[in-house]
Tab-separated table of C-alpha atoms in Angstrom:
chain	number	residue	atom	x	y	z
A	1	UNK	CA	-62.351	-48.459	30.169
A	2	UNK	CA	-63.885	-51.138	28.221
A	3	UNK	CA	-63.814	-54.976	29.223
A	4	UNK	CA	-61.404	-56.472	27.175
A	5	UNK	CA	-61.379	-59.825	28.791
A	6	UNK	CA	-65.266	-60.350	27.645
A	7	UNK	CA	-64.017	-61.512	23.794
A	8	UNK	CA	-60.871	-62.359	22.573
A	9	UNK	CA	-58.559	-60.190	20.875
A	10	UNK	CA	-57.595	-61.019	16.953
A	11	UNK	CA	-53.501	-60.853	16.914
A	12	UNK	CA	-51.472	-61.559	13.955
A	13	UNK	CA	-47.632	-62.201	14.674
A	14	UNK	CA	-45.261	-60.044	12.803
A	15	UNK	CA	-42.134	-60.372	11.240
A	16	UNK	CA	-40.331	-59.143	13.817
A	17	UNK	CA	-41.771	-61.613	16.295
A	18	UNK	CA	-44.407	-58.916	18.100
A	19	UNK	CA	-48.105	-59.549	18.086
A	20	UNK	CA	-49.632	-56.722	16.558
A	21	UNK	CA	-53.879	-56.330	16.367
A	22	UNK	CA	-55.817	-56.457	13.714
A	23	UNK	CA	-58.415	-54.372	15.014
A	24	UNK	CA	-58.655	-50.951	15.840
A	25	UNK	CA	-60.176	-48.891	18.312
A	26	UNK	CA	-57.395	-49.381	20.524
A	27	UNK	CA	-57.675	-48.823	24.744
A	28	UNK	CA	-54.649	-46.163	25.185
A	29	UNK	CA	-53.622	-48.123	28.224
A	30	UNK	CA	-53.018	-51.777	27.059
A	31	UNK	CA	-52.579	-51.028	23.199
A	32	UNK	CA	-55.097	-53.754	22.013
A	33	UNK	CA	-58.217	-53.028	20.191
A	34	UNK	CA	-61.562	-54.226	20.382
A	35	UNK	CA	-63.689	-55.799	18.208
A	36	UNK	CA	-65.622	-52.905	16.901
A	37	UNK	CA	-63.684	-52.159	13.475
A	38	UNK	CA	-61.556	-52.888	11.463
A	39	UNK	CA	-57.707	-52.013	11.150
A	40	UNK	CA	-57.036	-48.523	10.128
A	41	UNK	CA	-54.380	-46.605	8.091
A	42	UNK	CA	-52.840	-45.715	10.706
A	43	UNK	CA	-52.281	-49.240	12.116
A	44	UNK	CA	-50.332	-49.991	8.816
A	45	UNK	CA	-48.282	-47.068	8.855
A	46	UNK	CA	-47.486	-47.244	12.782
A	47	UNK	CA	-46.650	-50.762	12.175
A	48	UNK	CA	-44.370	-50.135	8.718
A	49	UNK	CA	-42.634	-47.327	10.715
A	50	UNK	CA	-43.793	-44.772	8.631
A	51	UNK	CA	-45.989	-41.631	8.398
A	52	UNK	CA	-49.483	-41.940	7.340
A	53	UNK	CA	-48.882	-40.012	3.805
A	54	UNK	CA	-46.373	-42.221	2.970
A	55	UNK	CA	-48.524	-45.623	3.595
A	56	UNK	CA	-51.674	-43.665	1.624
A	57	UNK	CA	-49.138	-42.648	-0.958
A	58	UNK	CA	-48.104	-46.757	-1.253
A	59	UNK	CA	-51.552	-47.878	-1.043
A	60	UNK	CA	-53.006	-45.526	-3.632
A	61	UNK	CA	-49.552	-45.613	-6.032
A	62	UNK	CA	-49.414	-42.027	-5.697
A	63	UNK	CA	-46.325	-39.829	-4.439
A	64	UNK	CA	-42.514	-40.588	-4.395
A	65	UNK	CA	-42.193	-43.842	-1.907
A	66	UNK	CA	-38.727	-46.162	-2.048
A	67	UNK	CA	-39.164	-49.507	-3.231
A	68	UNK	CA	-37.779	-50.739	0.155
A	69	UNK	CA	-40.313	-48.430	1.973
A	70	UNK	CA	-43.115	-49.904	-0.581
A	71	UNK	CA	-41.962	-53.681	0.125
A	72	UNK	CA	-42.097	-52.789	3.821
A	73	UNK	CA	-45.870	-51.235	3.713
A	74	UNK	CA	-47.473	-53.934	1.816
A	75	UNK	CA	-45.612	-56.393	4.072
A	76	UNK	CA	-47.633	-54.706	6.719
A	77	UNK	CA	-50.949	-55.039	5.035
A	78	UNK	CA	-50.314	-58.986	5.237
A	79	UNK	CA	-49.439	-59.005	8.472
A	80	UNK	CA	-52.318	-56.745	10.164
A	81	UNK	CA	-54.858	-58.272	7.574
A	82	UNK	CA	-55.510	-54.991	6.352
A	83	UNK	CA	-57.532	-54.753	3.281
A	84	UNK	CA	-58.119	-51.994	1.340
A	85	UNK	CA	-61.604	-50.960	-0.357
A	86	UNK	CA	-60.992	-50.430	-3.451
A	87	UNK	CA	-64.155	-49.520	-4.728
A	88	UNK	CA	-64.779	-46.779	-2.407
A	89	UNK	CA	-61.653	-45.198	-2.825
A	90	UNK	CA	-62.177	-45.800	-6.714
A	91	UNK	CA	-65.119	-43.606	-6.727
A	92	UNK	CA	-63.367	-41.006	-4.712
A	93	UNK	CA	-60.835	-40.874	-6.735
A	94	UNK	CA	-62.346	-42.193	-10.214
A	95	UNK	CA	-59.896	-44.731	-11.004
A	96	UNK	CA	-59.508	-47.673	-9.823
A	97	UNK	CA	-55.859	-49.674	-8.842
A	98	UNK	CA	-56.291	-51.929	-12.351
A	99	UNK	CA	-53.977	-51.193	-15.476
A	100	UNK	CA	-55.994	-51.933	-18.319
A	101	UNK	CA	-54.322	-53.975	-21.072
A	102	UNK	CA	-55.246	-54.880	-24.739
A	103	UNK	CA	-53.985	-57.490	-26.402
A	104	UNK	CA	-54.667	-58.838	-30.162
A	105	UNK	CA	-54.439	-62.619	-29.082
A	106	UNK	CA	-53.966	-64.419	-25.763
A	107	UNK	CA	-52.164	-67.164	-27.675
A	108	UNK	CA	-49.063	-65.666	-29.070
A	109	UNK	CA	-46.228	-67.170	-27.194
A	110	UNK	CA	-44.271	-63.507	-27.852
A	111	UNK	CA	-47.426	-61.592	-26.193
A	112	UNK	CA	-47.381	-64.147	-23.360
A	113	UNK	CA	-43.848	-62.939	-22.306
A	114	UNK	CA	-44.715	-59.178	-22.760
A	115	UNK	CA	-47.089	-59.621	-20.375
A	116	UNK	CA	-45.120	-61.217	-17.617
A	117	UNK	CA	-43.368	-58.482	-17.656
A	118	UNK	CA	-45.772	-55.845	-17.456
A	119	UNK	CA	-48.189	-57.647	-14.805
A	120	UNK	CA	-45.309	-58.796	-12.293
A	121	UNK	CA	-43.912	-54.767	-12.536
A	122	UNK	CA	-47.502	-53.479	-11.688
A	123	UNK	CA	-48.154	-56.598	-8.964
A	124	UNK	CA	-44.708	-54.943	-7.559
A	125	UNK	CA	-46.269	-51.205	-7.749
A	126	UNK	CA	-49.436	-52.616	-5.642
A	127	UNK	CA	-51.637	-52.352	-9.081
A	128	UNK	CA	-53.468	-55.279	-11.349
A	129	UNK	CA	-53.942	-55.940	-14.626
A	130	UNK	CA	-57.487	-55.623	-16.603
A	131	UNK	CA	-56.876	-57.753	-19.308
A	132	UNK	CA	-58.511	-58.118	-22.606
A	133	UNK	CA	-58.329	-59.704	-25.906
A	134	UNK	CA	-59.449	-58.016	-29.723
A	135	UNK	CA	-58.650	-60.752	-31.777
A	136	UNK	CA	-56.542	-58.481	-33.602
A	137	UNK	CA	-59.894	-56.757	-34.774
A	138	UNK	CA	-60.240	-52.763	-34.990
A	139	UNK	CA	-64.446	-53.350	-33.856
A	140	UNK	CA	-63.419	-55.626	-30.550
A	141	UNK	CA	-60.702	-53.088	-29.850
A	142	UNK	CA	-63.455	-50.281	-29.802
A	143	UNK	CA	-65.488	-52.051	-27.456
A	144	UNK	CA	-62.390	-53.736	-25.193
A	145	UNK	CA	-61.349	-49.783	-24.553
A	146	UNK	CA	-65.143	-48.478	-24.045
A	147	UNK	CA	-65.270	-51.306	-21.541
A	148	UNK	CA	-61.745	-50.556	-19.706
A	149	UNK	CA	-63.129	-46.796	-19.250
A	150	UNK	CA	-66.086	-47.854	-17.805
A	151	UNK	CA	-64.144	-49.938	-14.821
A	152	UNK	CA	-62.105	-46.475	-14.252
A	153	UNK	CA	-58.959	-48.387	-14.884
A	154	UNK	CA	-55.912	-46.079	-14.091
A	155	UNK	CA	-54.127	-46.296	-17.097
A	156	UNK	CA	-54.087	-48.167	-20.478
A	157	UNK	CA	-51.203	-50.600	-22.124
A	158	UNK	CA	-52.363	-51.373	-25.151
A	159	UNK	CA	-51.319	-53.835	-28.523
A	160	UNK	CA	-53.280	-52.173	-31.091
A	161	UNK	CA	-55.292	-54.114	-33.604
A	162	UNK	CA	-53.794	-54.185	-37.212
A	163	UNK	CA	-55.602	-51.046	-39.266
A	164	UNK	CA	-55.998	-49.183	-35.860
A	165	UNK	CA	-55.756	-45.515	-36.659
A	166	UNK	CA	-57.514	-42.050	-35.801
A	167	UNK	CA	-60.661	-43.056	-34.432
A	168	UNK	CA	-58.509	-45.085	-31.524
A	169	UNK	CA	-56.223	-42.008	-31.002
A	170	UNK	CA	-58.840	-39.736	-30.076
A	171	UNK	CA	-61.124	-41.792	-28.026
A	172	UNK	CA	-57.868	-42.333	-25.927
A	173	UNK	CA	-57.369	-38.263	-25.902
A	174	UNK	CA	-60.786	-37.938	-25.066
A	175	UNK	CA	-60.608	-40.275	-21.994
A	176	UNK	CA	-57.144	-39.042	-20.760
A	177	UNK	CA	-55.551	-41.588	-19.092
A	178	UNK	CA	-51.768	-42.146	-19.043
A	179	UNK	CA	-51.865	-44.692	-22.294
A	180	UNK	CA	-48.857	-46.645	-23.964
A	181	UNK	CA	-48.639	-48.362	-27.283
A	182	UNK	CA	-46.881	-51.564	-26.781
A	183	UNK	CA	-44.978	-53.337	-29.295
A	184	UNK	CA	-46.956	-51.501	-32.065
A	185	UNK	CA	-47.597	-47.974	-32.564
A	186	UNK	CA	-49.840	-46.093	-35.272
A	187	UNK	CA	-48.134	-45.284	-38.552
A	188	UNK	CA	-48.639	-41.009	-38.480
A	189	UNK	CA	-49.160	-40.463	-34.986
A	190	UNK	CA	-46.323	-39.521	-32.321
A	191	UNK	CA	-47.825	-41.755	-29.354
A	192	UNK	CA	-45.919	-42.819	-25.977
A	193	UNK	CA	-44.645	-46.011	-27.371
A	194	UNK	CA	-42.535	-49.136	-25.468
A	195	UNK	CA	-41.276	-51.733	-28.285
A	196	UNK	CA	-38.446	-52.863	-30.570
A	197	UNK	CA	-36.573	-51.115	-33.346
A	198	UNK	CA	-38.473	-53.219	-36.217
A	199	UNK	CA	-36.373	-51.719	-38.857
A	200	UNK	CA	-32.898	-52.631	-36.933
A	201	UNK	CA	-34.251	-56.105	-36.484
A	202	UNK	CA	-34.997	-56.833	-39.883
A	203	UNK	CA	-31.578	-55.434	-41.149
A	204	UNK	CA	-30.210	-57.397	-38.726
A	205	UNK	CA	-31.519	-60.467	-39.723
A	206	UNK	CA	-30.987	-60.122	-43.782
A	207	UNK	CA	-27.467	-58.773	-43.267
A	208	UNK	CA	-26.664	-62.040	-41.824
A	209	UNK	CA	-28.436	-64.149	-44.803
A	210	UNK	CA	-26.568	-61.987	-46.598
A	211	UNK	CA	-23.257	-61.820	-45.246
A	212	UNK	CA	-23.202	-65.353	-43.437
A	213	UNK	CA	-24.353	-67.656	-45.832
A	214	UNK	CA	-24.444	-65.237	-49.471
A	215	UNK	CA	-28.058	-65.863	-49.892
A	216	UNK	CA	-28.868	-64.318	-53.124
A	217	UNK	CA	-32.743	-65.431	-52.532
A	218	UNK	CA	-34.382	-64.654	-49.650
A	219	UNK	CA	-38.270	-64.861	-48.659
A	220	UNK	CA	-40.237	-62.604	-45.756
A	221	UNK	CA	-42.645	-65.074	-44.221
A	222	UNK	CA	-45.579	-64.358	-42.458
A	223	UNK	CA	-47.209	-61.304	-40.488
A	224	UNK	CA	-50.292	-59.198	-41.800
A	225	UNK	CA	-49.596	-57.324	-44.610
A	226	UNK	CA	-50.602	-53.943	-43.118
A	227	UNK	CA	-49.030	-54.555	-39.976
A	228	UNK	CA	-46.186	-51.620	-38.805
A	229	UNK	CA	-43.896	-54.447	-37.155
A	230	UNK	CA	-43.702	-55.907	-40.644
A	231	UNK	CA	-43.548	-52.691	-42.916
A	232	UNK	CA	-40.795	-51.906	-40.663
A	233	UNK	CA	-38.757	-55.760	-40.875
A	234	UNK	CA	-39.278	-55.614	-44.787
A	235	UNK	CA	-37.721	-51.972	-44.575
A	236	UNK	CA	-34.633	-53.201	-43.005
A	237	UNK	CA	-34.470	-56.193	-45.170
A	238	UNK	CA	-34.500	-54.110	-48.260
A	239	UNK	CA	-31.313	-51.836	-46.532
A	240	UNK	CA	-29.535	-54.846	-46.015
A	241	UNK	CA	-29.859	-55.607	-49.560
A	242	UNK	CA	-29.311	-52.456	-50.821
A	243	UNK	CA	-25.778	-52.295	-49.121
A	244	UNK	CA	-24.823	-55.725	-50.034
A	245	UNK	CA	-24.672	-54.300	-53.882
A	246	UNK	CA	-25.691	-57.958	-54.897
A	247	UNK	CA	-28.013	-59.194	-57.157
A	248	UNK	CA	-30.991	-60.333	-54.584
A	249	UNK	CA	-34.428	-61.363	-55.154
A	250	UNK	CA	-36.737	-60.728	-52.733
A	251	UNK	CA	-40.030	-62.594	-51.858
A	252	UNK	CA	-42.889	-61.375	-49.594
A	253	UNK	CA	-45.898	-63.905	-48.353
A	254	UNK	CA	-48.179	-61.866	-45.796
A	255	UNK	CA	-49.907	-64.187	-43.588
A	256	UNK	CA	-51.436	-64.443	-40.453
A	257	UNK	CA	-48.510	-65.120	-37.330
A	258	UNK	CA	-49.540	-68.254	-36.769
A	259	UNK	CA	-48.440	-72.081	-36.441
A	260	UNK	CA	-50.620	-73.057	-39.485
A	261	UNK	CA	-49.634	-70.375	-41.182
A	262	UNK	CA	-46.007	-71.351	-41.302
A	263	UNK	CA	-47.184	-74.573	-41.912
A	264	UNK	CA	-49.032	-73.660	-45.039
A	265	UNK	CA	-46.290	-71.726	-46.620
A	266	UNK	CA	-44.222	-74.193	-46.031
A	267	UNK	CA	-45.641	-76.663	-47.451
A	268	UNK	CA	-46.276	-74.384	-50.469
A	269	UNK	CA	-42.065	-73.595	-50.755
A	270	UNK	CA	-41.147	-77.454	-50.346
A	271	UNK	CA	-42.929	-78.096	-53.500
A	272	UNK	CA	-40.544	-75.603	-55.714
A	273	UNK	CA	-37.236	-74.708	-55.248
A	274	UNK	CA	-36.427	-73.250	-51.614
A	275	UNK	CA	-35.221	-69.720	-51.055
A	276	UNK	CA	-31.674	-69.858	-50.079
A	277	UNK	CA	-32.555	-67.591	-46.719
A	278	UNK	CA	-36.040	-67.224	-45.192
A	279	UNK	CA	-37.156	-64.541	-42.443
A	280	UNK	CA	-40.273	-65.224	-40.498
A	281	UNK	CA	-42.362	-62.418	-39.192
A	282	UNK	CA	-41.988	-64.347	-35.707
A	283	UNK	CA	-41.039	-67.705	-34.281
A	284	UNK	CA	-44.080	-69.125	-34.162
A	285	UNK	CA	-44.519	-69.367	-37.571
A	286	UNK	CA	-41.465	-70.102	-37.914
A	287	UNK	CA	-42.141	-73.270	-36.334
A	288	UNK	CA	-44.681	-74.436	-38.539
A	289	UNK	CA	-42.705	-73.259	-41.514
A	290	UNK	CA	-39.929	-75.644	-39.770
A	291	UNK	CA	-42.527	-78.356	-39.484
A	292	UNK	CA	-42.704	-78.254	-42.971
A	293	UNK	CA	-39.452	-78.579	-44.408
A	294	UNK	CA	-38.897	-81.597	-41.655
A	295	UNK	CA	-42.181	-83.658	-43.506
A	296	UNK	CA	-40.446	-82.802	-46.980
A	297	UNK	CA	-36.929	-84.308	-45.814
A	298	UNK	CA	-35.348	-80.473	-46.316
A	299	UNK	CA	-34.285	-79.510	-43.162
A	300	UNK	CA	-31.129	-77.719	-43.795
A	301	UNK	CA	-31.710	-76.947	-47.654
A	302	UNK	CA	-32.226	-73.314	-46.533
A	303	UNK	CA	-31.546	-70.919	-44.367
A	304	UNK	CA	-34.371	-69.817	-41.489
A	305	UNK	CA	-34.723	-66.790	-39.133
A	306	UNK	CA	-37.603	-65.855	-36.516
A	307	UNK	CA	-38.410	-63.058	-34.669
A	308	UNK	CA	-38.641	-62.510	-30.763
A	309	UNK	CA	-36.718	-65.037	-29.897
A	310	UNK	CA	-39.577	-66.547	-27.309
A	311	UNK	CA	-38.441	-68.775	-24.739
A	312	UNK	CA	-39.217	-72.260	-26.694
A	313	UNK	CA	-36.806	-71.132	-29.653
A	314	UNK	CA	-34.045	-72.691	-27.974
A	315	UNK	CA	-35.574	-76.092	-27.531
A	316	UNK	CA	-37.348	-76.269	-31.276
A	317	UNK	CA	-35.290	-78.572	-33.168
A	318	UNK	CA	-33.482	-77.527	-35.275
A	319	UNK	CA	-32.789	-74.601	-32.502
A	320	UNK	CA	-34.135	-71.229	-34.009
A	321	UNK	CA	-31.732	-68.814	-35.195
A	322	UNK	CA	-33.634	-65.359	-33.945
A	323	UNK	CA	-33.817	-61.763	-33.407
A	324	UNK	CA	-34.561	-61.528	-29.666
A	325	UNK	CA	-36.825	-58.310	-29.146
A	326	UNK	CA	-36.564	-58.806	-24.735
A	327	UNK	CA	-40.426	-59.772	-24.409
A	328	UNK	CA	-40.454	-59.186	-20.678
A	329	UNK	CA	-38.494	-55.711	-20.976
A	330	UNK	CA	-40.608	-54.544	-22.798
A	331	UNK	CA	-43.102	-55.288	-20.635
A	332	UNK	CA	-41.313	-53.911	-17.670
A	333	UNK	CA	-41.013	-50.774	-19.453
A	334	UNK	CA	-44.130	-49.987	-20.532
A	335	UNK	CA	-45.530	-50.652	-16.889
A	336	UNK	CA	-42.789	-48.307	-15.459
A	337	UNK	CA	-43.471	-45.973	-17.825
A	338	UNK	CA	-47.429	-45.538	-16.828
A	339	UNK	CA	-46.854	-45.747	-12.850
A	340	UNK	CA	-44.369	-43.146	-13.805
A	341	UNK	CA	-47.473	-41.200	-14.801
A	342	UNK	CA	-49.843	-42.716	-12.323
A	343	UNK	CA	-47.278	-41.903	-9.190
A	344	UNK	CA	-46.595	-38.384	-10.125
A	345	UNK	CA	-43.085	-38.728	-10.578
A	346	UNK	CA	-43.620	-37.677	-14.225
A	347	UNK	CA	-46.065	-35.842	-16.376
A	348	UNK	CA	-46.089	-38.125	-19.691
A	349	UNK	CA	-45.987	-41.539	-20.494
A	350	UNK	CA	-42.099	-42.004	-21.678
A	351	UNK	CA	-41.558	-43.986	-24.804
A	352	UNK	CA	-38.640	-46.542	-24.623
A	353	UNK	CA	-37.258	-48.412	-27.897
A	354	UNK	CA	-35.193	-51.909	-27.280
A	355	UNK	CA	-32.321	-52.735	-29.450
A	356	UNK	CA	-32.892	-56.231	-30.899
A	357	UNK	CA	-30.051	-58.317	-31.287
A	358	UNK	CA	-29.447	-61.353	-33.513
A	359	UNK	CA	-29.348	-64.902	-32.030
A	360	UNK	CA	-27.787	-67.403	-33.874
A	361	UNK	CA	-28.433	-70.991	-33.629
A	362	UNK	CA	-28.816	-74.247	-35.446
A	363	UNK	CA	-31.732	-73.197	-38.163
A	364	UNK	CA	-29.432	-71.151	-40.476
A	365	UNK	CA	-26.701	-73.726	-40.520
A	366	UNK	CA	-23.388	-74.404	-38.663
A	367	UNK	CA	-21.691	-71.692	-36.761
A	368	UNK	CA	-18.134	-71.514	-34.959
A	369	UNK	CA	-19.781	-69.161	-32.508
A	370	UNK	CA	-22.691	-66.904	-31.978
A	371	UNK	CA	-22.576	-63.511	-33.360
């Protein structure tokens, strides 16, 4: 029997109020362990109440494991100071426990709140994010996903870069791991995708121009001019006007989806007549284009509608009137969808598509209530 009284013994006090160690190579007549190695699998699992399988099967996100018996695992990890090597077991395995994600911009305030959503569901599911950033360019997005399959990332969530086509689909084939396309998919190609129903949203938000205020003018602002999300808007627009059997004109400025791009197009509107209804391709630039009309003296001269309905839409003044897409759902969803994948509860990515619904607020004029 080894000496245990000739070091101390590491203990780390549980939830439950017992000391458990930290160590392994436990004496089978006291239960403590000595010095000479770290704590095992085993440990965790004895200490969760559980079998082995099940805490490899929560450590490694594979298997069918409750979320309570998850919670309950990982709590044990903290409290034995277990750590897990993730870079041996990623070269067992060849993955590692990181979701990669591409994004076009780290500044949107709409892609911001997508990935909230997706990072705190994978934190949840014991995996991290490997984020990176194209710049909405189809070159950086070749590299960002060369890169990602390097690090043996477990699965892909990714934003594709406007004019991303064929060459993007099969390099993700060729790689084969459980991918999503987030908030845009590829016009011609029936990917797993997690997003909003562009074409609802758009209706959604000229039928109420339309309707609401009998706009007769109405002006798309913003968003690339190749970009799906927009095609799609501009589709619904041009339903809403179709079944409106009204004279309409219809006005289309492709921009980039920022601030300053709002802000130029506004400042290019206040200097003519105003559209009597305007649609921005999101509510940033619907900000600027707000900015704007309140250095012209105009505010409430026409109608305005973003698109996402971010968290600072409320507060804007005047209050945006929006079509609220769910940001963080649909980051939720996508994540579910690939540890779906990743845990072997399912073979294929899912695709899930959000109903958008129609905020209305101060920036499209008075209302009794909202719709």
């Amino acid at each position: 029997m080894p000496d245990l009284y000739a070091f101390p013994v590491l203990l780390a006090l549980t939830d439950n109020g017992f000391c458990s160690t930290i160590y392994r190579d436990r004496d089978p007549l006291l239960g403590f362990a000595s010095m000479t190695g770290r704590v095992t699998l085993m440990d965790v699992a004895r200490h969760a109440g559980v079998s082995r399988a099940t805490a490899s099967y929560v450590i490694t996100g594979t298997g069918r494991v409750s979320t309570a018996t998850r919670q309950r695992v990982f709590a044990s990890m903290e409290a034995l100071g277990y750590v897990y090597h993730q870079g041996a077991a990623s070269l067992r395995r060849q993955t590692a426990r990181t979701v990669g994600v591409v994004v076009p911009n780290i500044d949107r305030l709409f892609f911001g709140e997508v990935l909230i959503g997706l990072e705190s569901t994978l934190t949840t599911s014991g995996y991290m994010s490997l984020m990176v950033s194209t710049r909405d360019n189809v070159d950086h997005q070749a590299r960002a996903v060369r890169m990602l399959r390097e690090h043996q990332v477990a699965a892909l969530a990714i934003i594709p870069a406007t004019g991303s086509g064929a060459g993007l689909i099969d390099h993700i084939h060729s790689w084969g791991a459980p991918t999503v396309f987030l908030t845009r998919y590829i016009a011609g190609f029936a990917e797993p995708y997690v997003g909003s129903d562009e074409v609802r949203g758009g209706y959604l938000a000229a039928s109420h121009l339309i309707q609401s205020h009998q706009c007769r003018s109405i002006a798309y602002v913003g968003g690339p001019e190749l970009g799906v999300a927009r095609i799609d808007r501009l589709e619904g627009v041009r339903l809403a006007i179709g079944e409106s059997n009204a004279e309409i004109g219809l006005t289309d400025s492709p921009s980039a989806s920022t601030v300053e791009a709002g802000l130029a197009i506004g400042r290019t509107l206040v200097a003519g007549e105003l559209p009597q209804g305007i649609m921005c391709h999101n509510d940033t630039v619907a900000m600027g284009l707000e900015r704007a009309l309140h250095d012209a003296g105009r505010v409430g001269e026409t109608r305005v509608i973003g698109y996402d309905d971010v968290s600072a839409a409320q507060a804007w003044v005047p209050a945006l009137t929006s079509v609220a897409t769910n940001g963080r759902r649909l980051g939720e969803a996508a994540a579910e969808a690939l540890f779906a994948v990743i845990s072997g509860a399912e073979e294929t990515v899912r695709s899930h598509v959000e109903p958008p619904r129609l905020i209305v607020r101060e920036s499209c004029g008075e209302h009794s209530e909202p719709e």
